[in-house]
PDB file of C-alpha atoms in Angstrom:
ATOM      1  CA  MET E   1      87.442  93.650  99.373  1.00 96.00           C
ATOM      2  CA  GLU E   2      89.332  96.923  99.008  1.00 98.00           C
ATOM      3  CA  LEU E   3      89.285  99.370  96.099  1.00 98.00           C
ATOM      4  CA  THR E   4      92.353 101.593  95.607  1.00 98.00           C
ATOM      5  CA  PHE E   5      92.411 104.535  93.202  1.00 98.00           C
ATOM      6  CA  LEU E   6      95.676 104.612  91.259  1.00 98.00           C
ATOM      7  CA  GLY E   7      94.678 107.577  89.108  1.00 98.00           C
ATOM      8  CA  THR E   8      91.837 110.081  89.394  1.00 98.00           C
ATOM      9  CA  SER E   9      92.426 112.703  86.692  1.00 98.00           C
ATOM     10  CA  ALA E  10      90.421 113.148  83.485  1.00 97.00           C
ATOM     11  CA  GLY E  11      92.189 113.290  80.142  1.00 95.00           C
ATOM     12  CA  VAL E  12      95.690 114.231  81.233  1.00 97.00           C
ATOM     13  CA  PRO E  13      97.733 113.735  84.395  1.00 97.00           C
ATOM     14  CA  THR E  14      98.319 116.595  86.799  1.00 96.00           C
ATOM     15  CA  LYS E  15     100.980 117.117  89.450  1.00 94.00           C
ATOM     16  CA  GLN E  16      98.613 115.647  92.041  1.00 95.00           C
ATOM     17  CA  ARG E  17      96.638 113.125  89.985  1.00 97.00           C
ATOM     18  CA  ASN E  18      97.508 110.421  87.473  1.00 98.00           C
ATOM     19  CA  VAL E  19      95.025 109.380  84.780  1.00 98.00           C
ATOM     20  CA  THR E  20      92.365 106.769  85.370  1.00 98.00           C
ATOM     21  CA  SER E  21      92.997 103.403  86.974  1.00 98.00           C
ATOM     22  CA  MET E  22      91.807 101.556  90.062  1.00 98.00           C
ATOM     23  CA  ILE E  23      92.629  98.194  91.567  1.00 98.00           C
ATOM     24  CA  LEU E  24      90.263  95.870  93.412  1.00 98.00           C
ATOM     25  CA  ASN E  25      92.010  93.775  96.041  1.00 98.00           C
ATOM     26  CA  LEU E  26      89.981  90.590  96.504  1.00 97.00           C
ATOM     27  CA  VAL E  27      91.329  90.144 100.030  1.00 94.00           C
ATOM     28  CA  GLY E  28      89.034  87.823 101.955  1.00 86.00           C
ATOM     29  CA  ILE E  29      88.004  86.064  98.740  1.00 92.00           C
ATOM     30  CA  ARG E  30      91.277  85.131  97.011  1.00 92.00           C
ATOM     31  CA  LYS E  31      94.856  86.325  96.664  1.00 93.00           C
ATOM     32  CA  SER E  32      94.530  88.262  93.440  1.00 96.00           C
ATOM     33  CA  TYR E  33      93.735  91.725  92.098  1.00 98.00           C
ATOM     34  CA  TRP E  34      91.435  93.056  89.396  1.00 98.00           C
ATOM     35  CA  LEU E  35      92.473  96.227  87.569  1.00 98.00           C
ATOM     36  CA  PHE E  36      89.928  98.653  86.107  1.00 98.00           C
ATOM     37  CA  ASP E  37      91.322 100.839  83.315  1.00 98.00           C
ATOM     38  CA  CYS E  38      95.020 101.433  82.841  1.00 98.00           C
ATOM     39  CA  GLY E  39      95.931 104.987  81.919  1.00 98.00           C
ATOM     40  CA  GLU E  40      99.487 106.057  81.159  1.00 97.00           C
ATOM     41  CA  GLY E  41     101.784 105.621  84.154  1.00 97.00           C
ATOM     42  CA  THR E  42      99.597 103.071  85.947  1.00 98.00           C
ATOM     43  CA  GLN E  43     102.488 100.681  86.489  1.00 97.00           C
ATOM     44  CA  HIS E  44     104.468 103.523  88.088  1.00 97.00           C
ATOM     45  CA  GLN E  45     101.562 104.124  90.459  1.00 98.00           C
ATOM     46  CA  ILE E  46     101.586 100.428  91.314  1.00 98.00           C
ATOM     47  CA  LEU E  47     105.329 100.552  92.028  1.00 96.00           C
ATOM     48  CA  ASN E  48     104.606 103.175  94.679  1.00 95.00           C
ATOM     49  CA  SER E  49     101.989 100.968  96.321  1.00 97.00           C
ATOM     50  CA  GLU E  50     101.829  97.622  98.098  1.00 95.00           C
ATOM     51  CA  PHE E  51     100.460  95.858  95.008  1.00 97.00           C
ATOM     52  CA  LYS E  52     102.386  93.415  92.823  1.00 96.00           C
ATOM     53  CA  ILE E  53     101.686  93.374  89.088  1.00 97.00           C
ATOM     54  CA  PRO E  54     101.941  89.551  88.725  1.00 96.00           C
ATOM     55  CA  ARG E  55      98.966  89.140  91.087  1.00 97.00           C
ATOM     56  CA  ILE E  56      96.660  90.980  88.688  1.00 98.00           C
ATOM     57  CA  ASP E  57      94.688  88.225  86.941  1.00 97.00           C
ATOM     58  CA  LYS E  58      91.872  90.250  85.342  1.00 98.00           C
ATOM     59  CA  ILE E  59      91.836  93.699  83.740  1.00 98.00           C
ATOM     60  CA  PHE E  60      88.608  95.463  82.806  1.00 98.00           C
ATOM     61  CA  ILE E  61      88.758  98.350  80.318  1.00 98.00           C
ATOM     62  CA  THR E  62      85.769 100.695  80.139  1.00 98.00           C
ATOM     63  CA  HIS E  63      86.616 102.268  76.761  1.00 98.00           C
ATOM     64  CA  LEU E  64      89.488 102.887  74.403  1.00 98.00           C
ATOM     65  CA  HIS E  65      90.286 106.550  75.018  1.00 98.00           C
ATOM     66  CA  GLY E  66      93.972 107.052  75.719  1.00 97.00           C
ATOM     67  CA  ASP E  67      93.667 108.172  79.329  1.00 97.00           C
ATOM     68  CA  HIS E  68      92.153 104.757  80.078  1.00 98.00           C
ATOM     69  CA  ILE E  69      94.436 102.436  78.037  1.00 98.00           C
ATOM     70  CA  PHE E  70      97.819 104.007  77.222  1.00 98.00           C
ATOM     71  CA  GLY E  71      99.444 102.316  80.226  1.00 98.00           C
ATOM     72  CA  LEU E  72      98.261  98.854  79.246  1.00 98.00           C
ATOM     73  CA  PRO E  73     101.012  97.593  76.865  1.00 98.00           C
ATOM     74  CA  GLY E  74     103.748  98.580  79.303  1.00 97.00           C
ATOM     75  CA  LEU E  75     102.037  96.931  82.241  1.00 98.00           C
ATOM     76  CA  LEU E  76     101.470  93.711  80.276  1.00 98.00           C
ATOM     77  CA  CYS E  77     105.159  93.600  79.314  1.00 97.00           C
ATOM     78  CA  SER E  78     106.334  94.337  82.850  1.00 97.00           C
ATOM     79  CA  ARG E  79     104.196  91.464  84.103  1.00 97.00           C
ATOM     80  CA  SER E  80     106.000  89.268  81.586  1.00 96.00           C
ATOM     81  CA  MET E  81     109.467  90.562  82.481  1.00 95.00           C
ATOM     82  CA  SER E  82     108.809  89.645  86.104  1.00 92.00           C
ATOM     83  CA  GLY E  83     108.651  86.046  84.886  1.00 92.00           C
ATOM     84  CA  SER E  84     104.961  85.531  85.560  1.00 95.00           C
ATOM     85  CA  THR E  85     103.396  82.471  83.940  1.00 97.00           C
ATOM     86  CA  ASP E  86      99.951  82.943  85.504  1.00 97.00           C
ATOM     87  CA  PRO E  87      97.114  83.525  83.004  1.00 98.00           C
ATOM     88  CA  LEU E  88      95.621  87.004  82.581  1.00 98.00           C
ATOM     89  CA  THR E  89      92.224  87.865  81.134  1.00 98.00           C
ATOM     90  CA  LEU E  90      91.589  91.262  79.593  1.00 98.00           C
ATOM     91  CA  TYR E  91      88.016  92.519  79.066  1.00 98.00           C
ATOM     92  CA  GLY E  92      86.983  95.544  77.042  1.00 98.00           C
ATOM     93  CA  PRO E  93      85.242  96.927  73.949  1.00 98.00           C
ATOM     94  CA  LYS E  94      85.777  95.863  70.360  1.00 98.00           C
ATOM     95  CA  GLY E  95      89.177  97.057  69.136  1.00 98.00           C
ATOM     96  CA  LEU E  96      91.003  96.168  72.338  1.00 98.00           C
ATOM     97  CA  LYS E  97      92.455  92.986  70.839  1.00 98.00           C
ATOM     98  CA  GLN E  98      93.783  94.837  67.790  1.00 98.00           C
ATOM     99  CA  TYR E  99      95.298  97.547  69.991  1.00 98.00           C
ATOM    100  CA  ILE E 100      97.173  95.101  72.215  1.00 98.00           C
ATOM    101  CA  GLU E 101      98.308  92.780  69.450  1.00 97.00           C
ATOM    102  CA  THR E 102      99.540  95.706  67.333  1.00 98.00           C
ATOM    103  CA  ALA E 103     101.455  97.277  70.247  1.00 97.00           C
ATOM    104  CA  LEU E 104     103.138  93.955  71.061  1.00 97.00           C
ATOM    105  CA  LEU E 105     103.917  93.172  67.418  1.00 98.00           C
ATOM    106  CA  ILE E 106     105.413  96.549  66.500  1.00 97.00           C
ATOM    107  CA  SER E 107     107.490  96.712  69.679  1.00 97.00           C
ATOM    108  CA  ALA E 108     108.707  93.109  69.201  1.00 97.00           C
ATOM    109  CA  SER E 109     107.409  92.277  72.672  1.00 96.00           C
ATOM    110  CA  TYR E 110     106.364  88.864  73.920  1.00 91.00           C
ATOM    111  CA  LEU E 111     104.515  87.574  76.967  1.00 96.00           C
ATOM    112  CA  THR E 112     105.529  84.707  79.235  1.00 97.00           C
ATOM    113  CA  TYR E 113     101.933  83.997  80.244  1.00 98.00           C
ATOM    114  CA  PRO E 114      98.654  83.163  78.490  1.00 98.00           C
ATOM    115  CA  LEU E 115      96.685  86.336  77.661  1.00 98.00           C
ATOM    116  CA  ASP E 116      92.988  86.005  76.858  1.00 98.00           C
ATOM    117  CA  ILE E 117      91.450  89.163  75.365  1.00 98.00           C
ATOM    118  CA  VAL E 118      87.652  89.177  75.582  1.00 98.00           C
ATOM    119  CA  GLU E 119      85.898  91.844  73.543  1.00 98.00           C
ATOM    120  CA  ILE E 120      82.643  92.337  75.374  1.00 98.00           C
ATOM    121  CA  THR E 121      79.052  93.352  74.791  1.00 98.00           C
ATOM    122  CA  ALA E 122      76.518  94.332  77.432  1.00 98.00           C
ATOM    123  CA  GLY E 123      75.462  91.502  79.741  1.00 98.00           C
ATOM    124  CA  GLN E 124      76.870  89.137  82.321  1.00 98.00           C
ATOM    125  CA  LEU E 125      80.544  88.431  81.670  1.00 98.00           C
ATOM    126  CA  PHE E 126      80.979  85.604  84.166  1.00 98.00           C
ATOM    127  CA  ASP E 127      79.971  84.086  87.487  1.00 97.00           C
ATOM    128  CA  ASP E 128      82.900  82.333  89.184  1.00 96.00           C
ATOM    129  CA  GLY E 129      80.816  81.084  92.103  1.00 93.00           C
ATOM    130  CA  GLU E 130      81.899  83.945  94.365  1.00 95.00           C
ATOM    131  CA  LEU E 131      81.596  87.051  92.194  1.00 97.00           C
ATOM    132  CA  ILE E 132      79.338  87.983  89.289  1.00 98.00           C
ATOM    133  CA  VAL E 133      80.521  90.643  86.834  1.00 98.00           C
ATOM    134  CA  THR E 134      78.081  92.318  84.450  1.00 98.00           C
ATOM    135  CA  ALA E 135      78.842  94.960  81.815  1.00 98.00           C
ATOM    136  CA  TYR E 136      76.407  97.812  81.110  1.00 98.00           C
ATOM    137  CA  SER E 137      76.480 100.045  78.036  1.00 98.00           C
ATOM    138  CA  LEU E 138      77.066 103.729  78.771  1.00 98.00           C
ATOM    139  CA  ASP E 139      76.708 106.896  76.704  1.00 97.00           C
ATOM    140  CA  HIS E 140      80.093 108.295  75.703  1.00 97.00           C
ATOM    141  CA  ARG E 141      81.694 109.409  72.442  1.00 95.00           C
ATOM    142  CA  VAL E 142      83.019 105.891  71.865  1.00 98.00           C
ATOM    143  CA  GLU E 143      81.766 102.451  72.902  1.00 97.00           C
ATOM    144  CA  CYS E 144      81.954 102.451  76.687  1.00 98.00           C
ATOM    145  CA  TYR E 145      80.946 100.185  79.553  1.00 98.00           C
ATOM    146  CA  GLY E 146      80.496 100.191  83.285  1.00 98.00           C
ATOM    147  CA  TYR E 147      81.043  97.116  85.430  1.00 98.00           C
ATOM    148  CA  ARG E 148      78.851  95.811  88.247  1.00 98.00           C
ATOM    149  CA  ILE E 149      80.598  93.403  90.616  1.00 98.00           C
ATOM    150  CA  GLU E 150      78.237  91.414  92.839  1.00 98.00           C
ATOM    151  CA  GLU E 151      79.328  89.106  95.607  1.00 96.00           C
ATOM    152  CA  HIS E 152      77.234  85.979  96.119  1.00 94.00           C
ATOM    153  CA  PRO E 153      75.156  85.982  99.328  1.00 91.00           C
ATOM    154  CA  LYS E 154      76.782  84.285 102.294  1.00 85.00           C
ATOM    155  CA  ASN E 155      75.129  81.753 104.560  1.00 81.00           C
ATOM    156  CA  GLY E 156      73.548  83.190 107.689  1.00 81.00           C
ATOM    157  CA  MET E 157      74.944  82.674 111.170  1.00 84.00           C
ATOM    158  CA  LEU E 158      74.466  79.360 112.968  1.00 85.00           C
ATOM    159  CA  ASN E 159      71.706  79.489 115.574  1.00 84.00           C
ATOM    160  CA  ALA E 160      73.634  78.441 118.674  1.00 85.00           C
ATOM    161  CA  ILE E 161      70.507  78.388 120.864  1.00 87.00           C
ATOM    162  CA  LYS E 162      68.656  76.023 118.522  1.00 88.00           C
ATOM    163  CA  LEU E 163      71.712  73.775 118.315  1.00 86.00           C
ATOM    164  CA  ALA E 164      71.910  73.606 122.107  1.00 87.00           C
ATOM    165  CA  ASN E 165      68.171  72.987 122.476  1.00 88.00           C
ATOM    166  CA  ASP E 166      68.422  70.070 120.025  1.00 85.00           C
ATOM    167  CA  GLY E 167      71.389  68.623 121.892  1.00 87.00           C
ATOM    168  CA  ILE E 168      73.854  69.051 119.062  1.00 88.00           C
ATOM    169  CA  PRO E 169      77.332  69.278 120.611  1.00 87.00           C
ATOM    170  CA  ARG E 170      80.194  71.395 119.326  1.00 85.00           C
ATOM    171  CA  GLY E 171      82.745  69.515 117.277  1.00 84.00           C
ATOM    172  CA  PRO E 172      84.683  69.343 114.030  1.00 84.00           C
ATOM    173  CA  TRP E 173      81.378  69.233 112.117  1.00 82.00           C
ATOM    174  CA  MET E 174      80.557  72.856 112.944  1.00 85.00           C
ATOM    175  CA  GLN E 175      82.227  74.181 109.767  1.00 86.00           C
ATOM    176  CA  ALA E 176      80.113  71.826 107.667  1.00 88.00           C
ATOM    177  CA  LEU E 177      76.971  73.005 109.439  1.00 86.00           C
ATOM    178  CA  LYS E 178      77.963  76.647 108.818  1.00 83.00           C
ATOM    179  CA  ALA E 179      78.218  75.771 105.122  1.00 83.00           C
ATOM    180  CA  GLY E 180      74.661  74.375 105.231  1.00 85.00           C
ATOM    181  CA  GLU E 181      75.855  70.816 104.688  1.00 88.00           C
ATOM    182  CA  THR E 182      74.335  67.634 106.119  1.00 90.00           C
ATOM    183  CA  ILE E 183      76.392  65.746 108.690  1.00 86.00           C
ATOM    184  CA  THR E 184      76.006  62.549 110.718  1.00 88.00           C
ATOM    185  CA  LEU E 185      76.694  62.725 114.451  1.00 87.00           C
ATOM    186  CA  ASP E 186      78.385  59.980 116.451  1.00 84.00           C
ATOM    187  CA  ASP E 187      74.976  58.942 117.813  1.00 87.00           C
ATOM    188  CA  GLY E 188      73.705  58.370 114.262  1.00 86.00           C
ATOM    189  CA  ARG E 189      71.535  61.469 113.956  1.00 88.00           C
ATOM    190  CA  VAL E 190      71.573  63.124 110.511  1.00 90.00           C
ATOM    191  CA  ILE E 191      71.657  66.911 110.838  1.00 88.00           C
ATOM    192  CA  ASN E 192      70.944  69.333 107.997  1.00 90.00           C
ATOM    193  CA  GLY E 193      72.987  72.491 108.581  1.00 83.00           C
ATOM    194  CA  ALA E 194      70.519  74.579 106.554  1.00 86.00           C
ATOM    195  CA  ASP E 195      67.950  74.046 109.322  1.00 87.00           C
ATOM    196  CA  TYR E 196      70.180  75.920 111.765  1.00 84.00           C
ATOM    197  CA  LEU E 197      71.223  78.885 109.661  1.00 85.00           C
ATOM    198  CA  GLY E 198      69.875  82.395 109.955  1.00 83.00           C
ATOM    199  CA  ASP E 199      68.849  84.516 106.990  1.00 82.00           C
ATOM    200  CA  PRO E 200      71.456  84.762 104.198  1.00 82.00           C
ATOM    201  CA  ILE E 201      73.830  87.729 104.386  1.00 86.00           C
ATOM    202  CA  ALA E 202      73.698  89.848 101.257  1.00 89.00           C
ATOM    203  CA  GLY E 203      76.943  90.087  99.293  1.00 94.00           C
ATOM    204  CA  LYS E 204      78.605  93.397  98.520  1.00 97.00           C
ATOM    205  CA  VAL E 205      77.929  95.261  95.279  1.00 98.00           C
ATOM    206  CA  ILE E 206      80.380  97.598  93.527  1.00 98.00           C
ATOM    207  CA  ALA E 207      79.434  99.731  90.509  1.00 98.00           C
ATOM    208  CA  ILE E 208      82.361 101.095  88.488  1.00 98.00           C
ATOM    209  CA  PHE E 209      81.465 103.480  85.672  1.00 98.00           C
ATOM    210  CA  GLY E 210      83.407 104.432  82.613  1.00 97.00           C
ATOM    211  CA  ASP E 211      83.001 107.897  81.120  1.00 97.00           C
ATOM    212  CA  THR E 212      79.374 108.728  80.425  1.00 98.00           C
ATOM    213  CA  GLU E 213      76.755 111.387  80.231  1.00 97.00           C
ATOM    214  CA  PRO E 214      73.509 110.572  82.098  1.00 97.00           C
ATOM    215  CA  THR E 215      71.843 107.441  80.729  1.00 97.00           C
ATOM    216  CA  ALA E 216      68.952 105.208  81.803  1.00 93.00           C
ATOM    217  CA  GLN E 217      71.282 102.197  82.079  1.00 93.00           C
ATOM    218  CA  ALA E 218      73.174 103.909  84.873  1.00 97.00           C
ATOM    219  CA  VAL E 219      70.436 103.376  87.468  1.00 97.00           C
ATOM    220  CA  LEU E 220      70.448  99.630  86.792  1.00 97.00           C
ATOM    221  CA  LEU E 221      74.226  99.471  87.016  1.00 98.00           C
ATOM    222  CA  ALA E 222      74.348 101.334  90.342  1.00 98.00           C
ATOM    223  CA  LYS E 223      71.147  99.987  91.953  1.00 98.00           C
ATOM    224  CA  ASP E 224      71.639  99.477  95.710  1.00 98.00           C
ATOM    225  CA  ALA E 225      75.428  99.429  95.298  1.00 98.00           C
ATOM    226  CA  ASP E 226      77.515  99.480  98.458  1.00 98.00           C
ATOM    227  CA  VAL E 227      80.014 101.637  96.551  1.00 98.00           C
ATOM    228  CA  MET E 228      79.372 103.536  93.314  1.00 98.00           C
ATOM    229  CA  VAL E 229      82.401 104.947  91.470  1.00 98.00           C
ATOM    230  CA  HIS E 230      81.471 107.576  88.895  1.00 98.00           C
ATOM    231  CA  GLU E 231      83.141 110.383  87.009  1.00 98.00           C
ATOM    232  CA  THR E 232      82.557 114.026  87.926  1.00 97.00           C
ATOM    233  CA  THR E 233      84.572 115.604  85.159  1.00 97.00           C
ATOM    234  CA  LEU E 234      83.114 119.088  85.526  1.00 98.00           C
ATOM    235  CA  GLU E 235      81.136 121.210  87.969  1.00 97.00           C
ATOM    236  CA  SER E 236      77.412 121.767  87.596  1.00 97.00           C
ATOM    237  CA  ALA E 237      77.786 125.117  85.813  1.00 97.00           C
ATOM    238  CA  PHE E 238      79.373 123.302  82.832  1.00 97.00           C
ATOM    239  CA  GLU E 239      76.600 120.741  82.357  1.00 97.00           C
ATOM    240  CA  ALA E 240      76.070 121.431  78.646  1.00 97.00           C
ATOM    241  CA  LYS E 241      79.802 121.235  77.947  1.00 97.00           C
ATOM    242  CA  ALA E 242      80.190 118.033  79.947  1.00 97.00           C
ATOM    243  CA  ASN E 243      77.260 116.266  78.283  1.00 97.00           C
ATOM    244  CA  GLU E 244      78.311 117.382  74.817  1.00 96.00           C
ATOM    245  CA  ARG E 245      81.596 115.538  75.379  1.00 96.00           C
ATOM    246  CA  GLY E 246      79.969 112.454  76.876  1.00 97.00           C
ATOM    247  CA  HIS E 247      80.684 113.290  80.504  1.00 98.00           C
ATOM    248  CA  SER E 248      78.750 114.014  83.696  1.00 98.00           C
ATOM    249  CA  THR E 249      78.846 116.804  86.233  1.00 98.00           C
ATOM    250  CA  THR E 250      79.051 116.645  89.998  1.00 98.00           C
ATOM    251  CA  CYS E 251      75.304 117.117  90.418  1.00 98.00           C
ATOM    252  CA  GLN E 252      74.363 114.621  87.723  1.00 98.00           C
ATOM    253  CA  ALA E 253      76.505 111.894  89.279  1.00 98.00           C
ATOM    254  CA  ALA E 254      75.191 112.664  92.776  1.00 98.00           C
ATOM    255  CA  GLN E 255      71.604 112.503  91.510  1.00 98.00           C
ATOM    256  CA  LEU E 256      72.342 109.079  90.062  1.00 98.00           C
ATOM    257  CA  ALA E 257      73.720 107.842  93.391  1.00 98.00           C
ATOM    258  CA  ARG E 258      70.573 109.081  95.121  1.00 98.00           C
ATOM    259  CA  ASP E 259      68.159 107.657  92.538  1.00 98.00           C
ATOM    260  CA  ALA E 260      69.922 104.280  92.406  1.00 98.00           C
ATOM    261  CA  GLY E 261      69.887 103.874  96.193  1.00 98.00           C
ATOM    262  CA  ALA E 262      73.664 103.590  96.435  1.00 98.00           C
ATOM    263  CA  LYS E 263      75.105 103.594  99.928  1.00 98.00           C
ATOM    264  CA  ARG E 264      78.335 105.429  99.091  1.00 98.00           C
ATOM    265  CA  PHE E 265      79.488 107.479  96.101  1.00 98.00           C
ATOM    266  CA  ILE E 266      83.165 107.965  95.247  1.00 98.00           C
ATOM    267  CA  ALA E 267      83.707 110.678  92.639  1.00 98.00           C
ATOM    268  CA  THR E 268      86.710 110.479  90.322  1.00 98.00           C
ATOM    269  CA  HIS E 269      87.910 111.481  86.815  1.00 98.00           C
ATOM    270  CA  ILE E 270      88.372 115.133  87.800  1.00 98.00           C
ATOM    271  CA  SER E 271      89.174 117.606  85.034  1.00 97.00           C
ATOM    272  CA  GLY E 272      92.701 119.032  85.094  1.00 95.00           C
ATOM    273  CA  ARG E 273      91.177 122.517  85.123  1.00 96.00           C
ATOM    274  CA  TYR E 274      90.572 122.039  88.863  1.00 97.00           C
ATOM    275  CA  SER E 275      93.345 122.427  91.408  1.00 95.00           C
ATOM    276  CA  GLU E 276      93.234 120.970  94.892  1.00 94.00           C
ATOM    277  CA  LYS E 277      91.737 124.193  96.232  1.00 97.00           C
ATOM    278  CA  ASP E 278      88.705 123.619  93.979  1.00 97.00           C
ATOM    279  CA  ILE E 279      87.927 120.163  95.357  1.00 97.00           C
ATOM    280  CA  PRO E 280      85.839 121.388  98.342  1.00 97.00           C
ATOM    281  CA  MET E 281      83.558 123.215  95.880  1.00 98.00           C
ATOM    282  CA  LEU E 282      83.087 120.069  93.776  1.00 98.00           C
ATOM    283  CA  LEU E 283      82.472 117.996  96.897  1.00 98.00           C
ATOM    284  CA  ALA E 284      79.905 120.483  98.224  1.00 98.00           C
ATOM    285  CA  GLU E 285      77.937 120.279  94.962  1.00 98.00           C
ATOM    286  CA  CYS E 286      77.777 116.490  95.281  1.00 98.00           C
ATOM    287  CA  GLN E 287      77.001 116.399  98.994  1.00 98.00           C
ATOM    288  CA  ALA E 288      74.138 118.873  98.621  1.00 98.00           C
ATOM    289  CA  ILE E 289      72.354 116.100  96.704  1.00 98.00           C
ATOM    290  CA  PHE E 290      73.974 112.944  98.079  1.00 98.00           C
ATOM    291  CA  PRO E 291      75.677 113.450 101.445  1.00 98.00           C
ATOM    292  CA  ALA E 292      77.561 110.128 101.410  1.00 98.00           C
ATOM    293  CA  THR E 293      79.957 111.396  98.732  1.00 98.00           C
ATOM    294  CA  GLU E 294      83.749 111.442  98.707  1.00 98.00           C
ATOM    295  CA  ILE E 295      86.075 112.729  96.015  1.00 98.00           C
ATOM    296  CA  ALA E 296      88.882 110.297  95.366  1.00 98.00           C
ATOM    297  CA  VAL E 297      92.547 111.219  95.437  1.00 98.00           C
ATOM    298  CA  ASP E 298      95.325 108.998  94.137  1.00 98.00           C
ATOM    299  CA  TYR E 299      95.950 106.065  96.495  1.00 98.00           C
ATOM    300  CA  LEU E 300      92.653 106.437  98.334  1.00 98.00           C
ATOM    301  CA  THR E 301      91.662 102.972  99.539  1.00 98.00           C
ATOM    302  CA  VAL E 302      87.996 102.170 100.155  1.00 97.00           C
ATOM    303  CA  LYS E 303      87.077  99.122 102.254  1.00 97.00           C
ATOM    304  CA  ILE E 304      83.974  97.379 100.932  1.00 94.00           C
TER     305      ILE E 304
END
């Protein structure tokens, strides 16, 4: 999988950063994309990328503040105007359905594809056999969620030495054995592939946070994540101001990454008060606590 940041600014766009959105390319799993948040101008960001809007089949909204949803009606209509008939599912807090239906009604817009709007509560949203998505409640000024995406474990590697020792020849049945299935050889022997597999390979875990001040739920959301994406709206010196507005600082987010055992922390949602020359200072504050930190820029792509 690959995660690309389409917008990394908090509240308003800047000359260098658009407002919040990121796209998860499920390459290696299926030919589709998942979009997380959709601030104003997101479809323009997509136009300047390799992504195609019709291939987005799920959109996850963390909360209903404008810098996370004002690009959504336009993107939905553009997907329709491209002629797409593929279904799209939209997940987000209560009020999302009213927002979308009102925008489409008042603008006399229509969609050429089925749109399912799921207003969520905390808990597992679905398990499609390959990926599990769970929503966690966060602590912001409005109802807000973070999303944990967990890949199912993969079967371990086939033990080639054991296969050879048991006289099991190579052949078209190898794929079935790799899948842990039972096969019958030409000589009549029944072979259980599970007996020849190594330990399962853990699936990847991605934790994507909406806006939040520190909260106990955050550690559960980010626990042992391969990649944790979290806001760092303000520097450490403005902790009181950040928390009062339902946000986190650089140090607070880095402490969470450390405490949750995350492997990699990508900081985003940077206040417009900071110019590009301020980014090294913000990064240094994070890395002093959690060295495996990066600060996202628009179009950064992270391989997972």
